[in-house]
PDB file of C-alpha atoms in Angstrom:
ATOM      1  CA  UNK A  11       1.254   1.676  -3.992  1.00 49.00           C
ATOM      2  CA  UNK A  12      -0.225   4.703  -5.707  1.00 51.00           C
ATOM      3  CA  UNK A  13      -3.766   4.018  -5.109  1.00 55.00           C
ATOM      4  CA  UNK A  14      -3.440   2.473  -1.900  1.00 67.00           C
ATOM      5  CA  UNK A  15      -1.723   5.539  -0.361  1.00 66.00           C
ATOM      6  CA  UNK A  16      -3.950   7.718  -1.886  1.00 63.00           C
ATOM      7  CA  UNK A  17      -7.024   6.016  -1.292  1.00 76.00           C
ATOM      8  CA  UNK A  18      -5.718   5.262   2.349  1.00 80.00           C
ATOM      9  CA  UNK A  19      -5.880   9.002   2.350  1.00 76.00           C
ATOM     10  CA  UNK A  20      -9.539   9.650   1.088  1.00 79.00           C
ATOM     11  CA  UNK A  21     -10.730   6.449   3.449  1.00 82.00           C
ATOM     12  CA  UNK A  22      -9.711   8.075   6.536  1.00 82.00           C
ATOM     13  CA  UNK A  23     -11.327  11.569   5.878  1.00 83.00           C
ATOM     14  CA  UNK A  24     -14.512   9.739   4.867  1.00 83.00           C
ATOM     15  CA  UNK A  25     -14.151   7.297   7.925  1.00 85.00           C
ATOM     16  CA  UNK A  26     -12.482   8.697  11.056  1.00 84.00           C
ATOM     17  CA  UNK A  27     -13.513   6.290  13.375  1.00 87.00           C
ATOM     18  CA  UNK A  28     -11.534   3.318  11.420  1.00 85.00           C
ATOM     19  CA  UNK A  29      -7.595   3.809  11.454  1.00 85.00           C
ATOM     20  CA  UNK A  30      -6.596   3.092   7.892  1.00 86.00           C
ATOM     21  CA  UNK A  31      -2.867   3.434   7.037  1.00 88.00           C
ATOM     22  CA  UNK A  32      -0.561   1.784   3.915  1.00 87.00           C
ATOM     23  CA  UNK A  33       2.297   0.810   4.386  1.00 89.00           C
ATOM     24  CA  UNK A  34       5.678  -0.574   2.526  1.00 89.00           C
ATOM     25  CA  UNK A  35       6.534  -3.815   3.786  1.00 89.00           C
ATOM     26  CA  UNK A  36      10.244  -3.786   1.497  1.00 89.00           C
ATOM     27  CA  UNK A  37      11.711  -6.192  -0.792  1.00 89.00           C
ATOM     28  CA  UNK A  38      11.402  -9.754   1.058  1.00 90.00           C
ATOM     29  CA  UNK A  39      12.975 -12.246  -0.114  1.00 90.00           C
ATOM     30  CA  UNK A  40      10.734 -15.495  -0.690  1.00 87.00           C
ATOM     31  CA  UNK A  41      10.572 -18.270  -3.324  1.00 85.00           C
ATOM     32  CA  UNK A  42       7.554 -16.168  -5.223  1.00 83.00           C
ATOM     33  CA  UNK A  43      10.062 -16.022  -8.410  1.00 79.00           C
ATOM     34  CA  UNK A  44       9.892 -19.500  -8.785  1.00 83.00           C
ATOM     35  CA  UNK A  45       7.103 -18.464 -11.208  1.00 87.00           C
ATOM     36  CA  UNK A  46       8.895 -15.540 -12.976  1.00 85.00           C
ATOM     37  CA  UNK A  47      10.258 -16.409 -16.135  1.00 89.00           C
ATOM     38  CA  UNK A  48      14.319 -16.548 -16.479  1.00 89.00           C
ATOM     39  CA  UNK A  49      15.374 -13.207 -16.783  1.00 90.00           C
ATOM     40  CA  UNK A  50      13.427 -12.325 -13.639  1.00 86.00           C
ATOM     41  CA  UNK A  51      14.791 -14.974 -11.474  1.00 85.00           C
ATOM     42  CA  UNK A  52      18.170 -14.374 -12.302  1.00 87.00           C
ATOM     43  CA  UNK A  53      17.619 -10.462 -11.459  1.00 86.00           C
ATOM     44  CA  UNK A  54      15.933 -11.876  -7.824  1.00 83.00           C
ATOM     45  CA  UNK A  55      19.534 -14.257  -7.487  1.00 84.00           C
ATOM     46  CA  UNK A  56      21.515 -10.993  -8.068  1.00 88.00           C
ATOM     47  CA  UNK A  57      19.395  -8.924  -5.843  1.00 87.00           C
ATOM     48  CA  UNK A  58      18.800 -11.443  -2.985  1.00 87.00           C
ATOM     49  CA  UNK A  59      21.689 -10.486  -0.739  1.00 90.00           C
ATOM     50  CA  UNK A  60      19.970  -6.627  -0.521  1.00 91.00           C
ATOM     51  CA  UNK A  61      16.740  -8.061  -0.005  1.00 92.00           C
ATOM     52  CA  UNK A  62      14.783  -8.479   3.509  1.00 93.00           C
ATOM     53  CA  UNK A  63      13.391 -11.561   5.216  1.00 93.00           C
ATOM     54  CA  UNK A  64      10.269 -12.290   5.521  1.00 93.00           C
ATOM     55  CA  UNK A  65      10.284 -11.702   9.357  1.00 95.00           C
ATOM     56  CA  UNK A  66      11.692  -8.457   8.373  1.00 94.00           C
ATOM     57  CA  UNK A  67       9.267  -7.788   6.156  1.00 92.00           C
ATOM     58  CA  UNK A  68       6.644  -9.048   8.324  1.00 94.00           C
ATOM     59  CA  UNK A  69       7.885  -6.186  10.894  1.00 94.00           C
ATOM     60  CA  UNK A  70       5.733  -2.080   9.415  1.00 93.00           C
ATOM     61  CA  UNK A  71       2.696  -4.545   8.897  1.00 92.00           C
ATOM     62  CA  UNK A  72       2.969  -6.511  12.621  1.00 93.00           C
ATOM     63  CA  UNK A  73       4.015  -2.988  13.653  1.00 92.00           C
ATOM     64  CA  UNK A  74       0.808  -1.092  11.613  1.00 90.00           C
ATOM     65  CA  UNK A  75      -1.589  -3.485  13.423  1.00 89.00           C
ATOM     66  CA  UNK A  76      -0.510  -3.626  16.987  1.00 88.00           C
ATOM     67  CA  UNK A  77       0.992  -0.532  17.860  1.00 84.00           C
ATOM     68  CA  UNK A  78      -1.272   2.908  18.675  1.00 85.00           C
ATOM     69  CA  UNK A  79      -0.984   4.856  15.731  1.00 80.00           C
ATOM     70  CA  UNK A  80      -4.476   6.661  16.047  1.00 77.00           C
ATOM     71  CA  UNK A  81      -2.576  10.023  15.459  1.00 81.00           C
ATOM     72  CA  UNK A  82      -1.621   8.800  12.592  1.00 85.00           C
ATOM     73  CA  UNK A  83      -5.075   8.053  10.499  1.00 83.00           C
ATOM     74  CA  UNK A  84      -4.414   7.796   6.917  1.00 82.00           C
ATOM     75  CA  UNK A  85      -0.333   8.488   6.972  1.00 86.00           C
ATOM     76  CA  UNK A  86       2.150   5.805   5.061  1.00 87.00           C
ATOM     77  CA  UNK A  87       4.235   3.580   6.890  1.00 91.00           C
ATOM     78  CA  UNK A  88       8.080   2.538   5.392  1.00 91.00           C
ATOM     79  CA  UNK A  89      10.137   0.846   8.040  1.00 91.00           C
ATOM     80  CA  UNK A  90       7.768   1.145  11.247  1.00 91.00           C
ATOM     81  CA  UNK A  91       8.071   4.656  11.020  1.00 91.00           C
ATOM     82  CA  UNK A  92       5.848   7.285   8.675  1.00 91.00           C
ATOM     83  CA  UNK A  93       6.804   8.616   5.560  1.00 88.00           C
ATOM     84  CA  UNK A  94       6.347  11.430   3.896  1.00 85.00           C
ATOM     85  CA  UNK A  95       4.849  11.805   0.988  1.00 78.00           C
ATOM     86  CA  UNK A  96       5.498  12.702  -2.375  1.00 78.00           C
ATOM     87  CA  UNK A  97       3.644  16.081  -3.532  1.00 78.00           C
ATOM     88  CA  UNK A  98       1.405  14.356  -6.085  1.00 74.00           C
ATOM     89  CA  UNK A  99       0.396  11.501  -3.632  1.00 75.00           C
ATOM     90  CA  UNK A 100      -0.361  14.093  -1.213  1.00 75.00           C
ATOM     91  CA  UNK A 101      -3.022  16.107  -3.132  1.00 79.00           C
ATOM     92  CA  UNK A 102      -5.917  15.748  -1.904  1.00 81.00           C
ATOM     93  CA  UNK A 103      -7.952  16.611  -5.275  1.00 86.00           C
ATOM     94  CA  UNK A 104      -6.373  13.153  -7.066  1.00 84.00           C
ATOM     95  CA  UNK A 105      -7.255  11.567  -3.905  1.00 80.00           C
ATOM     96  CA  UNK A 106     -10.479  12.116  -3.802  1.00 83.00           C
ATOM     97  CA  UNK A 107     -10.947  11.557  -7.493  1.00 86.00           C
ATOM     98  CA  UNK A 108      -9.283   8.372  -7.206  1.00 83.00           C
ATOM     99  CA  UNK A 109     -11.690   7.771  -4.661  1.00 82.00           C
ATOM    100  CA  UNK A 110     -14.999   8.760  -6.697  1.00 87.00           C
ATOM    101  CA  UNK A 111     -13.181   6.529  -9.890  1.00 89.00           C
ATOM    102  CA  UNK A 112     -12.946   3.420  -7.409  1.00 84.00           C
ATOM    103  CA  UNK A 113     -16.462   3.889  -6.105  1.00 85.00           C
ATOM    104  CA  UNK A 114     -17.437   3.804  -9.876  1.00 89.00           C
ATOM    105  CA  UNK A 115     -15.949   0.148 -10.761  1.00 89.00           C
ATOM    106  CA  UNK A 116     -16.923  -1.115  -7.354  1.00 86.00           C
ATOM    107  CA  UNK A 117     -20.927  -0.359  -7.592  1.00 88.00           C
ATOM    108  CA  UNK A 118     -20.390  -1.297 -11.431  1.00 88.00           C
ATOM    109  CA  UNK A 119     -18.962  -4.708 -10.551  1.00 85.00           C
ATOM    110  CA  UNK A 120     -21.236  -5.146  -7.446  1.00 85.00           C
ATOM    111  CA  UNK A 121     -24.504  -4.221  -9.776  1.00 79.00           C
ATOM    112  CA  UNK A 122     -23.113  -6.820 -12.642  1.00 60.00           C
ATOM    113  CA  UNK A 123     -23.278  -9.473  -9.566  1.00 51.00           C
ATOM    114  CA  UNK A 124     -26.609  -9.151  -8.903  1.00 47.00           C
TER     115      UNK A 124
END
């Protein structure tokens, strides 16, 4: 969640024309801990009843992508609504080295393709 907030951040400074947000969908509950081992399953059992539904889920992202939210370029979503921010995630120094770090690996793994 880290980097996508804070590179969500750094993409629309470098990118205003695009509307880039991130966004917490919640805890949905699905059959995906069919592959967790024991311990993890049982904690998803115990934990189910607080847990959304996928429609529920399904409702910041469906909300991210269809609503107007050009006002709000590069903010984090939690619940259809935006969030603040913690201070760290917020600073714009980490984001854009985060950024510059990410650019790095990218043209490192796109040259080791050619």
């Amino acid at each position: 969640a880290v980097v996508s907030t804070q590179s969500t951040g750094e993409f629309s400074k470098r990118h205003p024309e695009l509307i880039c947000v991130s966004l917490h969908p919640g805890v949905i509950k699905t059959d995906l801990n069919r592959y967790f081992d024991k311990f993890w399953k049982c904690i998803g059992v115990c934990c189910s009843c607080c847990m959304l539904s996928p429609e529920d889920g399904a409702e910041t992202s469906l909300y991210c992508a269809t609503a107007e939210i050009c006002a709000h370029n590069g903010m984090y979503f939690k619940n259809s609504h935006v969030e603040q921010l913690k201070e760290k995630m917020s600073d714009e120094r980490l984001q854009e080295r985060l950024w510059e770090i990410s650019m790095a690996v990218v043209e490192s793994f796109m040259g080791m393709q050619e």
